[in-house]
Amino acid sequence: MAFTLYNTLGRELQVFRTINPGKVGFYGCGPTVYTYAHIGNLRAYVTHDVLVRSLRRAGFEVTHVMNVTDVGHLSGDNDEGDDKMVKSARERGKDVLEIAGFYTLAFFTDTERLNIEQPDVVCRATEHIGDMISLIRRIEANGFTYFAGGNLYFDTAKFPSYGELALLQLENQKAGARIEVDENKRNPRDFVLWFTKSKFENQALVWDSPWGKGYPGWHIECSAMSMKYLGEQFDVHAGGIDHISIHHTNEIAQSEAATGKTPWVRYWLHNEFLVLDKEKMSKSSGAFLTLQSLIDAGYDPLDYRYFLLGGHYRSQLQFSWESLEGAKNARKSLVEKVKALAARAKGGRGNAPAAGNAAGASKDAGTYLEAFNRALEDDLSTPRALAELRGLLRDTECEPGAALAAVLDMDRVLGLNLEDAAKSPEEEEGVIREIEALIAERSAAKKAKDFAGADSIRDSLKARGIILEDGPSGTLWRRA
Ligand code: AMP
Ligand code: ZN
């Protein structure tokens, strides 16, 4: 079976064909770092992680690029409202870059706890202003812009296929548009490429540009950075469904206007929302749950990862504490089954469940693995993939060694740390002794001012999924 993905552009399942055979350029819109990510945002990044891991499993060489928005994102995606970063900095009495640094770290702490693999390139908007200015100059040179009231706008009327991704009814757009606050726009859907200080008198971060001192619009950063790292056309772009009608629509318009090449991106993937009490979980409303709040309530971040994998990324997922509790119990039972299987595979008796496979005749491990792969290749069906894993663990007729190898192989995509579960108590003790010895070695290196040596121990442990946290009572460690 070929790898298929649901492409928002065209609204259909399509066989995945890359621009360069065997290689995938993937850009996922990253966080705006003005506050903590909420658990809905984290659904988007678990989706990206499953996509990347599934493509790699299917044999593709993937370059995953993610931006970090630290300038230019207003509370309304349509150039309305406050600048999210500036407002947050003002409220917290800090400067914008301090805020960005703090929440960027918090974001990557969360993604690490959720076993989300680090993208190959993480790029900050404030470090790519020159790339954005160059791209805007190309758009301008091609005749797609106008300057009004101190801002440079993209003129959507000049781009005939504007709105294709979102299936916008352009002829109705003026009548149907919300009351527009920006009187400089010729058309409600036009958007700012470059703001000068006309919008916010106290904008903290401004740069020189051909249009005056100012700062970029939010959409342009994703076009400029994705093209810088992936080329003028690439394979996959992803984000939540809220980005279809404005952010991604505008990214397409400005990118194709700059290069004249179409399609800019072949496949557009959008995850549905995680909802709380049937409402969109919104970062700007302030009432949202963070991963830390789940941890504080006694849940492991992987309980949440398991909960997310239980839903298909294109279905809305309703969050409740009861369903998180259900995921916690299901993951616990999974871990226990993996422990029992590992014991049987190593020749012990384990805790073998009652005989046979509840679902029917026993299959060999390879059959489960095949079905698991097919599920992922079928538009990333993690619920079906999880069902195959559970089926395999229920099937006591399956040869334990092969079954265990298949389970661990499946976990390369699921990211549930099942390898740890498979370790015997003796092996686990050995690992703990080794980690503690390395921590002692690192402390000695630090005392001797050998900071490079100390960092290299920290990094080598990190590469094994062991995170060190220095505190007043010494160094503590935990698994990522
Ligand atoms: P932001 O930091 O607001 O730019 O959002 C980061 C990512 O989270 C984007 O891809 C959004 O589309 C996505 N997102 C925002 N809210 C939710 C939600 N409740 N459920 C799933 N994804 C979301
Ligand atoms: Zn983006």
XYZ file of C-alpha atoms and ligand atoms in Angstrom:
504
model
C 0.000 0.000 0.000
C 1.190 3.490 -0.805
C 1.446 6.156 1.862
C -1.676 8.301 1.688
C -2.461 11.593 3.359
C -5.550 13.740 3.462
C -4.686 16.948 1.660
C -6.659 20.006 2.731
C -5.749 21.409 -0.676
C -8.333 19.480 -2.675
C -10.043 17.955 0.391
C -9.208 14.346 -0.436
C -6.983 11.427 0.455
C -4.017 11.431 -1.897
C -1.119 9.114 -2.534
C 1.957 10.792 -1.104
C 4.467 11.665 -3.829
C 7.409 13.820 -2.913
C 9.247 16.366 -5.042
C 12.552 14.521 -4.614
C 12.133 10.743 -4.483
C 12.585 9.397 -0.961
C 12.984 12.845 0.613
C 10.443 14.935 2.469
C 10.625 18.632 3.296
C 8.199 19.288 6.140
C 7.326 22.576 7.834
C 5.065 22.653 10.875
C 3.928 26.002 12.251
C 5.493 26.381 15.665
C 4.401 28.121 18.855
C 3.950 31.803 19.566
C 5.998 32.061 22.724
C 4.085 34.631 24.758
C 2.757 32.143 27.285
C 2.728 28.389 27.954
C 1.462 26.051 25.278
C -1.929 24.629 26.208
C -2.723 20.969 25.767
C -4.611 21.764 22.542
C -1.475 23.307 21.020
C 0.416 20.214 22.078
C -2.008 18.090 20.074
C -0.690 19.847 16.950
C 2.917 18.945 17.835
C 2.119 15.328 18.668
C 0.444 15.149 15.243
C 3.600 16.518 13.583
C 5.682 14.025 15.527
C 3.528 11.089 14.421
C 3.760 12.298 10.825
C 7.555 12.565 10.913
C 8.046 9.251 12.704
C 5.618 7.478 10.332
C 7.293 8.898 7.226
C 10.729 7.889 8.518
C 9.401 4.435 9.321
C 8.098 4.177 5.752
C 11.632 4.895 4.530
C 11.532 8.622 3.783
C 14.381 10.913 4.700
C 12.587 13.796 6.418
C 13.783 17.326 7.108
C 11.481 18.767 9.741
C 11.517 22.549 10.180
C 9.635 24.390 12.908
C 9.489 28.126 13.574
C 9.234 29.891 16.883
C 7.149 33.067 16.624
C 8.660 35.743 18.817
C 7.466 38.812 16.899
C 4.541 40.027 14.836
C 1.642 37.741 15.891
C -1.390 39.842 16.741
C -4.272 38.547 18.833
C -6.434 38.473 15.696
C -4.848 36.545 12.826
C -6.270 39.185 10.509
C -3.945 41.999 11.700
C -6.359 43.010 14.438
C -5.737 43.479 18.146
C -2.624 43.649 20.273
C 0.755 42.151 19.553
C 0.751 38.962 21.659
C 4.431 39.188 22.614
C 4.350 42.901 23.470
C 1.188 42.544 25.562
C 2.583 39.584 27.498
C 5.885 41.386 28.162
C 4.054 44.479 29.348
C 1.801 42.490 31.678
C 4.724 40.621 33.187
C 7.038 43.629 33.395
C 9.718 41.911 31.285
C 11.217 42.617 27.916
C 9.980 40.771 24.855
C 13.076 38.659 24.325
C 13.107 37.584 27.971
C 9.497 36.447 27.607
C 10.289 34.660 24.359
C 13.305 32.886 25.888
C 11.351 31.742 28.937
C 8.364 30.343 27.037
C 10.485 28.795 24.302
C 12.268 26.777 26.976
C 8.931 25.883 28.578
C 7.632 24.738 25.191
C 10.562 22.434 24.517
C 10.373 21.061 28.046
C 6.779 20.084 27.286
C 7.581 18.546 23.916
C 10.440 16.576 25.439
C 8.160 15.255 28.191
C 5.720 14.143 25.502
C 8.477 12.291 23.647
C 8.114 14.600 20.662
C 11.308 14.378 18.667
C 13.160 17.654 18.224
C 12.715 19.093 14.687
C 15.845 19.134 12.515
C 15.671 22.928 12.288
C 14.108 25.236 14.866
C 14.124 28.817 13.619
C 13.239 31.988 15.499
C 11.410 34.760 13.652
C 13.577 37.511 15.167
C 16.682 35.836 13.749
C 15.293 35.823 10.187
C 14.154 39.402 9.635
C 16.586 39.827 6.712
C 15.087 36.770 4.956
C 11.603 38.191 5.436
C 12.607 41.594 4.030
C 14.173 39.925 0.965
C 11.016 37.905 0.360
C 8.767 40.946 0.757
C 10.943 42.801 -1.775
C 10.328 40.018 -4.291
C 6.575 40.184 -3.684
C 6.721 43.943 -4.114
C 8.826 43.725 -7.282
C 6.229 41.355 -8.756
C 3.497 43.953 -8.200
C 1.467 42.328 -5.400
C 1.724 45.042 -2.750
C 0.567 48.537 -1.868
C 1.633 50.940 0.831
C -1.020 52.656 2.936
C -1.049 54.406 6.287
C 2.527 53.374 6.999
C 2.114 49.636 6.340
C 2.916 47.473 3.360
C -0.026 45.265 2.376
C -0.445 42.207 0.213
C -3.052 42.957 -2.427
C -5.192 39.810 -2.584
C -7.089 41.083 -5.646
C -3.877 40.639 -7.657
C -3.675 36.941 -6.789
C -6.470 35.131 -8.664
C -6.254 31.805 -6.833
C -6.388 33.478 -3.414
C -8.370 31.383 -0.942
C -8.247 28.041 -2.788
C -6.990 26.192 0.277
C -9.864 27.423 2.402
C -12.459 27.192 -0.403
C -13.222 30.871 0.180
C -16.113 32.380 -1.712
C -14.264 35.481 -2.836
C -17.135 37.172 -4.612
C -18.965 37.327 -1.269
C -16.002 38.296 0.799
C -16.797 41.991 1.142
C -20.410 41.413 2.093
C -19.585 38.562 4.470
C -16.515 40.010 6.123
C -16.457 41.099 9.713
C -16.386 44.808 10.405
C -12.910 45.787 9.322
C -10.928 48.002 11.659
C -8.035 48.724 9.314
C -9.271 51.413 6.954
C -6.080 51.278 4.922
C -6.957 47.888 3.474
C -8.406 47.940 -0.023
C -9.980 44.583 0.604
C -10.829 42.978 3.970
C -8.651 39.955 3.194
C -5.548 41.974 2.353
C -2.890 41.526 4.994
C 0.166 43.291 6.298
C 3.600 42.203 5.139
C 5.459 44.920 7.023
C 4.213 47.153 9.826
C 5.847 50.427 10.622
C 5.339 51.982 14.031
C 1.955 53.265 12.849
C 0.240 50.279 14.451
C 1.860 50.255 17.908
C 3.689 53.314 19.062
C 5.551 51.333 21.698
C 6.578 48.306 19.686
C 9.681 47.028 21.445
C 11.383 45.276 18.548
C 11.808 47.198 15.297
C 14.140 46.809 12.352
C 15.174 49.056 9.463
C 13.559 48.156 6.186
C 12.920 49.686 2.734
C 9.431 50.641 4.043
C 10.595 52.289 7.242
C 11.516 51.129 10.716
C 9.094 48.452 11.739
C 8.414 44.752 12.031
C 7.076 41.937 9.875
C 3.548 40.582 9.690
C 3.091 37.118 11.184
C 2.372 35.221 7.952
C 5.549 36.267 6.160
C 7.786 34.622 8.748
C 6.545 31.141 7.916
C 6.984 31.678 4.159
C 10.484 33.108 4.570
C 11.788 30.531 7.009
C 10.258 27.474 5.372
C 11.706 28.443 1.987
C 15.081 29.243 3.491
C 15.452 25.725 4.886
C 13.359 23.646 2.482
C 13.581 25.429 -0.862
C 11.038 27.411 -2.876
C 8.720 24.419 -3.153
C 8.409 21.647 -0.622
C 6.295 18.651 0.332
C 4.260 19.079 3.508
C 3.052 21.968 5.646
C 0.990 21.446 8.791
C -0.850 23.258 11.546
C -4.192 23.290 13.303
C -7.452 23.787 11.380
C -7.689 27.369 12.629
C -4.812 28.231 10.302
C -6.561 27.225 7.081
C -8.606 30.295 6.342
C -6.133 33.064 7.129
C -2.576 32.104 8.049
C -1.993 29.316 5.544
C -4.097 30.986 2.876
C -1.923 34.074 3.180
C 1.288 32.062 3.286
C 0.381 30.441 -0.039
C -0.552 33.743 -1.681
C 2.609 35.595 -0.704
C 4.955 32.642 -1.403
C 3.584 31.957 -4.866
C 3.488 35.699 -5.586
C 7.188 35.910 -4.713
C 8.456 32.890 -6.646
C 5.859 32.481 -9.400
C 6.037 28.714 -8.698
C 2.966 26.685 -7.961
C 2.058 24.751 -5.926
C 4.255 26.177 -3.237
C 3.486 23.183 -0.991
C 2.132 19.846 -2.193
C 0.311 18.556 0.888
C -1.443 20.562 3.582
C -2.206 18.693 6.806
C -4.478 20.148 9.475
C -5.212 18.679 12.843
C -8.670 19.100 14.346
C -9.027 20.789 17.675
C -8.843 19.456 21.150
C -11.910 20.870 22.855
C -12.810 21.382 26.447
C -16.488 21.430 27.256
C -17.210 21.744 23.546
C -15.321 25.049 23.338
C -12.134 25.772 21.435
C -9.311 25.836 23.950
C -7.904 29.277 23.501
C -4.543 30.519 24.677
C -5.585 34.160 24.594
C -8.667 33.597 26.793
C -6.334 32.561 29.615
C -8.547 29.622 30.663
C -6.526 26.711 29.437
C -4.797 23.604 30.684
C -1.064 23.132 30.419
C 0.866 19.885 30.443
C 2.189 20.879 33.869
C -1.366 21.098 35.189
C -1.913 17.474 34.088
C 1.341 16.467 35.796
C 0.288 18.322 38.956
C -2.943 16.342 38.911
C -0.937 13.104 38.997
C -0.710 12.197 35.326
C 2.350 11.207 33.366
C 2.863 13.241 30.152
C 2.722 9.919 28.302
C -0.835 9.371 29.568
C -1.701 12.465 27.579
C 0.278 11.272 24.553
C -1.612 7.967 24.738
C -4.910 9.840 25.013
C -4.084 11.834 21.856
C -3.009 8.764 19.893
C -6.384 7.221 20.663
C -8.060 9.794 18.388
C -7.455 10.349 14.698
C -5.794 13.713 14.075
C -8.662 14.808 11.782
C -11.348 14.185 14.412
C -12.216 16.623 17.096
C -11.134 15.314 20.478
C -12.999 16.165 23.636
C -10.796 16.500 26.674
C -12.115 15.467 30.064
C -10.424 14.282 33.229
C -12.412 11.045 32.964
C -11.032 10.293 29.509
C -7.511 11.160 30.656
C -8.008 8.761 33.573
C -9.133 6.130 31.046
C -5.965 6.711 29.007
C -3.836 6.462 32.143
C -5.345 3.084 33.048
C -5.090 1.793 29.499
C -1.417 2.806 29.293
C -0.730 1.197 32.664
C -2.256 -2.052 31.491
C -0.229 -1.816 28.264
C 2.988 -1.371 30.237
C 2.149 -4.341 32.452
C 1.480 -6.513 29.422
C 4.792 -5.456 27.874
C 6.578 -6.345 31.141
C 4.932 -9.768 31.170
C 5.759 -10.324 27.515
C 9.386 -9.306 28.102
C 9.625 -11.764 30.997
C 8.255 -14.556 28.788
C 10.574 -13.583 25.945
C 13.526 -13.828 28.341
C 12.477 -17.295 29.405
C 10.734 -16.403 32.651
C 7.093 -17.266 33.233
C 5.859 -13.703 33.261
C 2.285 -12.964 34.006
C 0.800 -14.681 30.982
C -2.813 -13.760 30.409
C -5.424 -16.523 30.064
C -4.793 -18.606 26.970
C -5.403 -17.515 23.428
C -6.297 -14.401 21.579
C -9.614 -12.964 22.640
C -10.184 -11.659 19.131
C -9.847 -15.087 17.503
C -7.061 -17.114 15.913
C -3.457 -16.286 16.656
C -1.403 -14.492 13.985
C 2.321 -14.143 13.795
C 3.925 -10.943 15.016
C 4.767 -9.883 11.478
C 1.083 -9.828 10.555
C 0.326 -7.398 13.383
C 3.291 -5.288 12.366
C 2.119 -5.183 8.766
C -1.363 -4.089 9.806
C 0.189 -1.496 12.126
C 2.222 -0.053 9.260
C -0.819 -0.033 6.958
C -2.788 1.907 9.581
C -0.143 4.629 9.751
C 0.251 4.764 5.997
C -3.501 5.239 5.761
C -3.516 8.923 6.764
C -1.828 8.307 10.121
C -4.532 6.191 11.718
C -3.117 6.018 15.226
C -6.331 4.542 16.720
C -6.010 1.530 14.390
C -2.278 1.319 15.008
C -2.894 1.214 18.765
C -5.540 -1.461 18.243
C -2.919 -3.618 16.458
C -0.511 -3.147 19.351
C -3.188 -4.160 21.835
C -4.181 -7.135 19.669
C -0.604 -8.346 19.580
C -0.262 -8.021 23.351
C -3.459 -10.025 23.862
C -2.294 -12.799 21.537
C -0.550 -15.223 23.861
C 0.009 -17.746 21.064
C 2.440 -15.389 19.363
C 6.088 -16.343 19.850
C 7.203 -14.027 22.733
C 10.572 -12.992 21.264
C 9.074 -11.983 17.934
C 6.096 -10.362 19.643
C 8.349 -8.271 21.896
C 10.497 -7.169 18.958
C 7.333 -6.133 17.078
C 6.013 -4.194 20.090
C 9.262 -2.257 20.424
C 9.302 -1.616 16.701
C 5.751 -0.211 16.877
C 6.860 2.042 19.719
C 9.327 3.766 17.408
C 6.275 5.649 16.114
C 4.037 5.596 19.184
C 6.768 6.975 21.453
C 5.387 5.439 24.660
C 8.757 4.400 26.153
C 7.805 0.727 26.008
C 11.463 -0.232 25.875
C 11.794 0.836 29.503
C 8.798 -1.300 30.411
C 10.470 -4.276 28.759
C 13.536 -4.079 30.988
C 13.828 -6.648 33.745
C 14.165 -5.327 37.330
C 17.864 -6.349 37.276
C 18.479 -4.499 34.010
C 16.619 -1.473 35.344
C 18.761 -1.469 38.499
C 21.892 -1.656 36.371
C 20.730 1.330 34.327
C 19.980 3.348 37.466
C 23.445 2.572 38.909
C 25.052 3.655 35.642
C 23.084 6.950 35.527
C 23.998 7.736 39.114
C 27.668 7.068 38.432
C 27.563 9.438 35.443
C 25.878 12.136 37.542
C 28.649 11.820 40.131
C 31.254 12.048 37.367
C 29.546 15.191 36.031
C 29.522 16.843 39.480
C 33.234 16.086 39.832
C 33.894 17.574 36.390
C 31.979 20.729 37.343
C 33.948 21.034 40.587
C 37.164 20.756 38.584
C 35.814 23.499 36.235
C 35.763 21.027 33.355
C 32.475 22.420 32.029
C 32.870 20.902 28.579
C 33.259 17.461 30.163
C 30.229 18.041 32.404
C 28.113 19.185 29.456
C 29.120 16.227 27.388
C 27.904 13.844 30.135
C 24.602 15.743 30.321
C 24.233 15.580 26.522
C 25.030 11.892 26.307
C 22.391 11.158 28.969
C 19.927 13.406 27.170
C 20.467 11.454 23.977
C 19.378 8.368 25.944
C 16.235 10.154 27.131
C 17.561 10.979 30.613
C 17.050 14.575 31.734
C 19.103 16.098 34.555
C 17.746 18.837 36.776
C 20.128 20.683 39.100
C 18.551 21.857 42.335
C 19.546 22.925 45.842
C 19.689 19.308 47.003
C 21.865 18.139 44.125
C 21.108 16.746 40.691
C 17.874 14.882 40.102
C 17.138 12.874 36.986
C 14.043 11.795 35.166
C 13.131 10.122 31.930
C 12.003 12.422 29.110
P -0.180 29.113 18.378
O 0.919 28.987 19.392
O -1.399 29.813 18.903
O 0.298 29.677 17.080
O -0.693 27.612 18.088
C 0.166 26.543 17.900
C -0.509 25.406 17.160
O -1.592 24.851 17.920
C -1.117 25.792 15.822
O -0.841 24.773 14.866
C -2.597 25.869 16.098
O -3.351 25.666 14.940
C -2.749 24.730 17.081
N -3.904 24.791 17.979
C -4.355 25.883 18.634
N -5.393 25.545 19.445
C -5.589 24.208 19.296
C -6.511 23.257 19.874
N -7.403 23.590 20.807
N -6.425 21.961 19.477
C -5.503 21.580 18.582
N -4.616 22.416 17.994
C -4.645 23.720 18.349
Zn 2.918 29.413 10.284
